[in-house]
CSV table of C-alpha atoms in Angstrom, one decimal:
chain,number,residue,atom,x,y,z
A,1,MET,CA,187.1,73.0,56.0
A,2,LYS,CA,190.5,72.6,57.4
A,3,GLN,CA,191.2,68.7,58.3
A,4,PRO,CA,192.3,67.5,61.9
A,5,VAL,CA,196.1,66.7,62.7
A,6,ARG,CA,196.2,62.9,63.1
A,7,VAL,CA,198.4,61.6,65.6
A,8,LEU,CA,199.1,57.9,65.4
A,9,HIS,CA,198.8,56.0,68.9
A,10,VAL,CA,201.2,52.6,68.9
A,11,LEU,CA,199.8,50.0,70.9
A,12,GLY,CA,200.1,46.0,71.8
A,13,ASN,CA,196.0,46.0,70.9
A,14,THR,CA,192.6,47.8,71.9
A,15,GLN,CA,191.2,46.1,74.5
A,16,LEU,CA,190.3,47.1,77.9
A,17,GLY,CA,193.9,47.9,79.8
A,18,GLY,CA,195.6,50.5,81.4
A,19,ALA,CA,197.0,52.6,78.3
A,20,GLU,CA,194.1,51.7,76.2
A,21,SER,CA,191.4,53.3,78.5
A,22,ARG,CA,193.4,56.3,78.8
A,23,ILE,CA,194.1,57.2,75.8
A,24,MET,CA,190.2,56.5,74.7
A,25,ASP,CA,189.6,58.9,77.7
A,26,LEU,CA,191.6,61.4,75.9
A,27,TYR,CA,189.7,60.6,72.4
A,28,ARG,CA,186.7,61.0,73.9
A,29,HIS,CA,187.4,64.9,75.2
A,30,ILE,CA,190.2,66.1,72.6
A,31,ASP,CA,188.0,68.6,69.8
A,32,ARG,CA,188.3,65.8,67.0
A,33,THR,CA,187.6,68.8,64.3
A,34,GLN,CA,191.3,69.9,65.9
A,35,VAL,CA,193.0,66.0,66.6
A,36,GLN,CA,192.2,63.1,65.6
A,37,PHE,CA,193.3,59.4,67.1
A,38,ASP,CA,194.8,56.6,64.4
A,39,PHE,CA,196.0,53.5,66.2
A,40,LEU,CA,198.7,51.3,65.0
A,41,VAL,CA,198.3,47.8,67.3
A,42,HIS,CA,200.3,44.3,66.8
A,43,THR,CA,197.2,41.9,66.7
A,44,THR,CA,195.2,41.0,63.6
A,45,GLN,CA,192.5,40.3,66.7
A,46,GLU,CA,189.6,43.0,67.1
A,47,GLY,CA,189.7,44.7,70.4
A,48,HIS,CA,187.2,46.0,72.6
A,49,PHE,CA,187.5,49.7,72.1
A,50,ASP,CA,187.5,49.0,67.6
A,51,GLN,CA,183.9,50.3,67.3
A,52,GLU,CA,184.0,53.2,69.3
A,53,ILE,CA,187.2,53.9,67.3
A,54,GLY,CA,185.1,54.3,63.8
A,55,LYS,CA,182.9,56.1,65.5
A,56,LEU,CA,185.1,58.7,66.3
A,57,GLY,CA,186.4,58.7,63.3
A,58,GLY,CA,190.1,57.1,64.2
A,59,ARG,CA,191.6,54.6,61.6
A,60,ILE,CA,193.4,51.2,62.8
A,61,TYR,CA,196.0,49.9,61.5
A,62,ARG,CA,197.9,46.2,62.1
A,63,VAL,CA,201.6,45.5,62.3
A,64,PRO,CA,202.6,41.3,63.3
A,65,ARG,CA,203.5,41.5,67.0
A,66,PHE,CA,207.2,41.9,67.9
A,67,ARG,CA,209.1,39.3,69.5
A,68,LEU,CA,213.0,39.1,69.1
A,69,TYR,CA,213.4,36.2,66.5
A,70,ASN,CA,211.5,38.6,64.3
A,71,TRP,CA,213.8,41.8,64.5
A,72,ILE,CA,214.2,41.7,60.4
A,73,SER,CA,211.3,41.7,59.3
A,74,TYR,CA,209.5,43.0,62.0
A,75,ARG,CA,211.6,46.2,60.8
A,76,ARG,CA,210.5,46.1,57.4
A,77,ALA,CA,207.0,46.2,58.6
A,78,MET,CA,207.2,49.4,60.2
A,79,ARG,CA,209.0,50.8,57.1
A,80,ILE,CA,206.2,49.4,54.7
A,81,PHE,CA,204.1,50.8,57.0
A,82,PHE,CA,205.8,54.7,57.0
A,83,GLU,CA,206.7,54.5,54.0
A,84,LYS,CA,202.9,54.5,53.1
A,85,HIS,CA,201.4,56.0,56.2
A,86,HIS,CA,203.7,59.3,57.0
A,87,ASP,CA,200.9,62.0,57.2
A,88,PHE,CA,201.3,62.1,61.1
A,89,ALA,CA,201.7,65.2,63.2
A,90,VAL,CA,202.8,63.0,66.2
A,91,VAL,CA,203.9,58.9,66.2
A,92,GLN,CA,202.8,58.6,69.9
A,93,GLY,CA,204.3,54.8,71.2
A,94,HIS,CA,203.3,53.3,73.7
A,95,ILE,CA,205.3,49.9,73.5
A,96,THR,CA,208.1,51.0,74.8
A,97,SER,CA,210.0,47.7,74.2
A,98,SER,CA,210.1,48.0,70.4
A,99,ALA,CA,209.6,51.9,70.3
A,100,ALA,CA,213.6,52.1,70.1
A,101,ILE,CA,212.7,50.4,66.4
A,102,TYR,CA,209.5,52.2,64.7
A,103,LEU,CA,209.5,55.6,66.0
A,104,PRO,CA,213.4,56.3,64.5
A,105,ILE,CA,211.6,55.1,61.5
A,106,ALA,CA,208.6,56.8,61.8
A,107,LYS,CA,211.0,60.1,61.3
A,108,LYS,CA,213.3,59.2,59.0
A,109,ALA,CA,209.9,58.5,56.4
A,110,GLY,CA,208.5,62.3,57.6
A,111,VAL,CA,206.7,62.1,60.6
A,112,PRO,CA,207.8,65.3,62.1
A,113,VAL,CA,207.2,64.4,65.9
A,114,THR,CA,207.9,61.0,67.9
A,115,ALA,CA,207.1,60.5,71.4
A,116,ALA,CA,207.9,57.5,73.7
A,117,HIS,CA,205.5,57.1,76.3
A,118,ALA,CA,206.8,55.2,79.9
A,119,ARG,CA,203.4,53.6,81.2
A,120,SER,CA,205.1,50.8,83.3
A,121,ALA,CA,207.9,50.7,86.5
A,122,GLY,CA,209.0,47.6,85.8
A,123,VAL,CA,209.6,44.5,83.7
A,124,ASP,CA,208.1,40.9,83.6
A,125,HIS,CA,210.6,38.7,85.2
A,126,GLY,CA,213.0,36.3,83.6
A,127,ILE,CA,214.6,36.6,80.4
A,128,LYS,CA,211.8,38.3,78.6
A,129,GLY,CA,212.1,41.3,81.2
A,130,ALA,CA,215.8,41.7,80.5
A,131,LEU,CA,215.5,41.5,76.9
A,132,THR,CA,212.7,44.0,77.1
A,133,ARG,CA,215.7,46.4,79.4
A,134,LEU,CA,218.2,45.3,76.4
A,135,MET,CA,215.4,46.8,74.0
A,136,ARG,CA,215.1,50.1,75.4
A,137,ARG,CA,218.4,51.1,76.7
A,138,ASN,CA,219.2,54.1,74.0
A,139,LEU,CA,215.2,54.9,73.9
A,140,ALA,CA,215.5,58.3,75.5
A,141,ASP,CA,217.8,59.5,72.6
A,142,ARG,CA,215.7,57.9,70.1
A,143,ALA,CA,212.6,59.9,70.4
A,144,ASP,CA,212.0,63.5,70.0
A,145,TYR,CA,210.0,63.5,73.4
A,146,LEU,CA,209.8,61.3,76.9
A,147,PHE,CA,206.2,61.5,78.0
A,148,THR,CA,206.1,59.5,82.0
A,149,CYS,CA,203.2,58.9,83.6
A,150,SER,CA,205.1,59.4,87.1
A,151,ARG,CA,209.3,59.5,88.1
A,152,LEU,CA,209.7,55.5,88.6
A,153,ALA,CA,208.4,54.8,85.0
A,154,GLY,CA,210.5,57.0,83.4
A,155,ILE,CA,213.8,56.1,85.5
A,156,SER,CA,212.4,52.7,84.5
A,157,VAL,CA,212.2,53.1,80.6
A,158,PHE,CA,214.5,56.3,80.1
A,159,GLY,CA,217.0,55.9,82.4
A,160,GLU,CA,217.8,57.6,85.8
A,161,LYS,CA,219.8,60.2,83.5
A,162,ALA,CA,217.1,61.1,81.6
A,163,VAL,CA,215.0,61.8,84.3
A,164,GLU,CA,217.8,63.8,86.7
A,165,GLU,CA,218.6,65.8,83.2
A,166,GLY,CA,214.9,67.1,82.9
A,167,ARG,CA,214.6,65.6,79.6
A,168,THR,CA,211.1,63.7,80.6
A,169,VAL,CA,207.5,65.2,81.2
A,170,PHE,CA,205.2,63.9,83.4
A,171,VAL,CA,201.9,62.9,81.2
A,172,PRO,CA,199.4,61.7,84.4
A,173,ASN,CA,197.2,59.2,84.1
A,174,ALA,CA,193.8,61.2,83.6
A,175,ILE,CA,190.4,60.1,84.2
A,176,ASP,CA,187.1,61.3,83.7
A,177,CYS,CA,186.6,62.5,87.2
A,178,ARG,CA,182.7,63.6,87.3
A,179,ALA,CA,182.4,59.5,86.1
A,180,PHE,CA,183.5,58.0,89.1
A,181,ALA,CA,181.9,60.7,91.9
A,182,PRO,CA,179.8,58.5,94.9
A,183,ASN,CA,176.2,57.2,93.7
A,184,ALA,CA,174.5,55.7,96.2
A,185,ALA,CA,171.7,54.6,93.7
A,186,VAL,CA,174.0,52.9,91.6
A,187,ARG,CA,175.8,51.4,94.5
A,188,GLU,CA,172.3,49.8,96.0
A,189,LYS,CA,171.8,48.6,92.5
A,190,MET,CA,175.3,47.2,91.9
A,191,ARG,CA,175.5,45.0,95.3
A,192,THR,CA,171.9,44.0,94.9
A,193,GLU,CA,172.8,42.4,91.7
A,194,LEU,CA,175.9,41.4,92.3
A,195,GLY,CA,174.7,39.3,95.6
A,196,LEU,CA,176.5,41.5,97.9
A,197,ASP,CA,174.1,43.2,100.7
A,198,GLY,CA,175.3,42.6,103.7
A,199,SER,CA,178.9,42.7,102.7
A,200,TYR,CA,181.8,44.3,103.3
A,201,VAL,CA,183.8,44.3,99.5
A,202,ILE,CA,187.4,44.5,99.1
A,203,GLY,CA,187.9,45.6,95.5
A,204,HIS,CA,190.9,45.2,92.9
A,205,VAL,CA,190.7,45.9,89.4
A,206,GLY,CA,193.8,44.8,86.8
A,207,ARG,CA,194.8,41.8,84.6
A,208,PHE,CA,195.7,39.1,85.7
A,209,HIS,CA,199.2,39.2,85.3
A,210,TYR,CA,202.5,39.3,87.2
A,211,ALA,CA,203.1,42.6,87.6
A,212,LYS,CA,199.1,42.7,89.8
A,213,ASN,CA,200.4,40.1,92.7
A,214,HIS,CA,197.1,39.0,92.6
A,215,GLU,CA,197.9,35.9,94.7
A,216,TYR,CA,199.0,37.9,97.6
A,217,LEU,CA,196.0,39.6,97.3
A,218,LEU,CA,194.2,36.9,98.2
A,219,GLN,CA,196.7,35.6,100.6
A,220,VAL,CA,195.5,39.0,102.4
A,221,PHE,CA,191.9,38.4,101.3
A,222,ALA,CA,192.2,35.3,103.4
A,223,ALA,CA,193.8,36.8,106.5
A,224,LEU,CA,191.0,38.8,106.8
A,225,CYS,CA,188.2,35.9,106.2
A,226,ARG,CA,190.0,34.1,109.3
A,227,ARG,CA,189.6,37.3,111.4
A,228,GLY,CA,185.9,36.9,110.9
A,229,LYS,CA,185.4,40.6,112.0
A,230,ARG,CA,182.9,40.8,108.9
A,231,ALA,CA,181.2,39.7,106.2
A,232,TYR,CA,184.0,39.9,103.6
A,233,ALA,CA,183.3,39.5,100.1
A,234,LEU,CA,186.3,40.6,97.5
A,235,MET,CA,185.6,41.9,93.9
A,236,LEU,CA,188.3,41.1,91.0
A,237,LEU,CA,188.0,43.1,87.5
A,238,GLY,CA,189.6,42.1,84.9
A,239,GLU,CA,191.1,39.2,82.7
A,240,GLY,CA,194.5,37.4,81.7
A,241,GLY,CA,196.3,34.0,81.2
A,242,GLY,CA,196.3,34.0,85.4
A,243,MET,CA,193.3,34.0,86.4
A,244,GLU,CA,192.8,30.4,86.3
A,245,ASP,CA,195.1,29.6,88.5
A,246,MET,CA,194.2,32.2,90.6
A,247,LYS,CA,191.0,30.3,90.4
A,248,LYS,CA,192.8,27.0,91.8
A,249,LEU,CA,194.3,29.3,94.7
A,250,ALA,CA,191.4,30.7,96.0
A,251,ASP,CA,189.9,27.2,96.2
A,252,ARG,CA,192.9,26.1,98.3
A,253,LEU,CA,193.1,28.8,100.8
A,254,GLY,CA,189.1,27.6,101.3
A,255,ILE,CA,187.9,31.5,99.7
A,256,ALA,CA,186.4,30.2,96.7
A,257,ASP,CA,182.7,30.7,97.5
A,258,ARG,CA,183.3,34.2,98.7
A,259,VAL,CA,185.6,35.3,95.5
A,260,LEU,CA,184.0,37.4,92.5
A,261,PHE,CA,185.7,36.5,89.1
A,262,LEU,CA,184.0,39.1,86.9
A,263,GLY,CA,186.3,39.6,84.4
A,264,ASN,CA,186.2,42.9,81.9
A,265,HIS,CA,183.4,45.9,81.9
A,266,SER,CA,183.2,48.8,80.1
A,267,ASN,CA,181.0,50.5,82.7
A,268,ILE,CA,183.8,50.2,85.7
A,269,ALA,CA,182.6,53.4,87.4
A,270,ASP,CA,179.5,51.2,88.3
A,271,TYR,CA,181.8,48.8,89.7
A,272,TYR,CA,183.9,50.2,92.1
A,273,GLN,CA,180.2,52.1,93.3
A,274,ALA,CA,179.6,48.4,95.3
A,275,MET,CA,183.3,48.5,96.8
A,276,ASP,CA,183.8,49.2,100.3
A,277,TYR,CA,187.3,49.4,100.2
A,278,PHE,CA,190.3,48.8,97.5
A,279,VAL,CA,193.7,46.9,97.7
A,280,TYR,CA,196.1,47.1,94.8
A,281,PRO,CA,199.4,44.9,96.1
A,282,SER,CA,201.5,45.2,92.3
A,283,ARG,CA,205.0,44.2,92.0
A,284,TYR,CA,205.3,47.6,90.1
A,285,GLU,CA,203.0,49.9,88.3
A,286,GLY,CA,203.3,53.0,86.2
A,287,LEU,CA,200.8,54.6,87.2
A,288,PRO,CA,198.0,52.6,88.2
A,289,GLY,CA,194.5,54.9,86.9
A,290,THR,CA,192.4,52.2,88.8
A,291,VAL,CA,194.6,53.9,92.6
A,292,VAL,CA,193.5,57.0,90.5
A,293,GLU,CA,189.4,55.9,89.7
A,294,ALA,CA,189.3,54.0,93.3
A,295,GLN,CA,190.0,57.7,95.0
A,296,THR,CA,188.3,59.8,92.7
A,297,CYS,CA,185.1,57.8,94.5
A,298,GLY,CA,185.8,58.3,97.7
A,299,LEU,CA,187.5,54.7,98.6
A,300,ARG,CA,190.6,53.6,101.4
A,301,CYS,CA,193.4,52.4,99.4
A,302,LEU,CA,195.8,49.8,100.3
A,303,MET,CA,199.1,49.6,97.7
A,304,SER,CA,202.4,48.2,98.2
A,305,ASP,CA,204.7,50.9,98.4
A,306,THR,CA,206.8,49.6,94.9
A,307,ILE,CA,203.8,52.6,93.6
A,308,CYS,CA,204.6,55.3,92.8
A,309,GLN,CA,204.3,58.6,95.1
A,310,GLU,CA,202.4,60.3,92.6
A,311,VAL,CA,199.7,58.7,93.1
A,312,MET,CA,198.9,59.2,96.4
A,313,VAL,CA,197.2,62.3,96.2
A,314,THR,CA,194.6,62.1,99.1
A,315,GLY,CA,195.0,60.8,102.6
A,316,LEU,CA,192.8,58.1,101.4
A,317,VAL,CA,195.5,55.5,100.5
A,318,HIS,CA,198.1,54.4,102.0
A,319,ALA,CA,201.3,51.8,101.6
A,320,MET,CA,203.1,49.1,102.5
A,321,PRO,CA,205.2,46.5,101.9
A,322,ILE,CA,204.6,43.5,99.8
A,323,THR,CA,207.0,41.5,101.5
A,324,ALA,CA,205.4,41.9,104.7
A,325,ASP,CA,203.3,38.8,106.0
A,326,PRO,CA,199.4,39.5,105.0
A,327,ASP,CA,198.3,39.4,107.8
A,328,GLU,CA,199.7,42.7,108.1
A,329,TRP,CA,197.8,43.9,105.7
A,330,ALA,CA,194.3,42.3,106.9
A,331,GLU,CA,195.2,43.9,110.4
A,332,TYR,CA,195.7,47.1,108.4
A,333,VAL,CA,192.3,46.9,106.1
A,334,GLU,CA,190.3,45.9,109.5
A,335,GLU,CA,191.9,48.8,111.6
A,336,THR,CA,190.6,51.4,108.9
A,337,ALA,CA,187.7,49.8,107.7
A,338,ASP,CA,184.9,52.3,108.9
A,339,TYR,CA,185.7,55.5,107.4
A,340,GLU,CA,183.1,58.3,105.8
A,341,ARG,CA,183.0,57.9,102.2
A,342,LYS,CA,183.6,60.9,100.5
A,343,GLY,CA,183.9,62.0,96.9
A,344,GLN,CA,187.3,64.0,96.2
A,345,GLU,CA,186.7,64.9,92.5
A,346,GLU,CA,188.1,68.0,93.1
A,347,GLN,CA,191.0,67.2,94.7
A,348,MET,CA,192.0,65.0,92.3
A,349,ARG,CA,191.3,67.2,89.4
A,350,ALA,CA,193.7,69.7,91.1
A,351,ALA,CA,196.5,67.3,91.3
A,352,GLY,CA,195.9,67.6,87.2
A,353,PHE,CA,194.2,64.0,87.1
A,354,ASP,CA,190.8,64.9,85.6
A,355,VAL,CA,191.3,64.4,81.0
A,356,ASN,CA,188.9,67.0,80.5
A,357,GLU,CA,192.1,69.7,81.7
A,358,GLN,CA,194.4,66.8,80.1
A,359,ALA,CA,192.7,66.7,76.7
A,360,ARG,CA,193.0,70.6,76.6
A,361,GLN,CA,197.1,70.8,76.9
A,362,MET,CA,197.5,67.6,74.7
A,363,MET,CA,195.8,68.9,72.1
A,364,ALA,CA,197.9,72.4,72.7
A,365,PHE,CA,200.9,69.7,72.2
A,366,TYR,CA,199.5,68.4,69.2
A,367,SER,CA,198.8,71.2,67.3
A,368,ARG,CA,201.6,72.9,67.9
A,369,GLU,CA,203.5,71.4,65.4
A,370,GLN,CA,202.2,71.9,62.5
């Protein structure tokens, strides 16, 4: 029996992040008798998806996390790894800060195809961001394929020239649209369990990180509460180092009793059902799968105008600047809070955001190189 071709995804970890969730969605929907995924992660810690990866037939390899000061030892670790493991059809790098190091090493070791995958349209502030830009400066010339989830992400990671020359390939952050169809029974169950009956729920899904701009979100929510038109509640899904600071800010703003810090959950679709409005004031994004999920679920969405236009598929999404006073965002939410909630599965599927179609396309790509 012919063995499936194997594709190696290079990631930081296998936790419940955006890139990781999108890859796992794809993994669940490919024909694994034809294509199998393996994972190279930069951590010794077990991740949320580790057990599922094993059950699906995937292998997980581990290398040290890249930091500028360990350049030499990191290159050595990558050379040793790919000298031993070079029987992949494709190596797809989702960590673009060091992809210019490990993708050429994989190629030299005998991997026929390498792909760098841009998933973010910005970098951290300060010295870390400057170093990330430096590490990416020649990435466009060091991979066979340049995948990007949006035009802005492509420009940020590969440079405007590569995008304008048509060297990038658009790969949407696809989801299983059927899983996010509105469900009245699940909505009632979740709202009861969370103590949200009678509340108008503003929702957000994202790790507590500089890019997500939670501090602005809390200021918008505080402005909504001051307006006093409804019994508002704020539901925050996600984890991260900034969570404790945001809990303190909620307390200072006098809204702590209305904010739910719920952490990570694998049944994320159920939490969207409990929401009434989705607010996403990110400083930068590649293409937020969360806004794709929220639209599919029929939620009205307000996001920052720094986020790519490709995600604005339906009339449910509106963009505003995060330089505006938070009261302006609150006013818009209040004015548009009443609407008929309808699922947008077909429209999202037609726009290329359904993982079933993407699975077919990516399987063809992975297999054609054999």
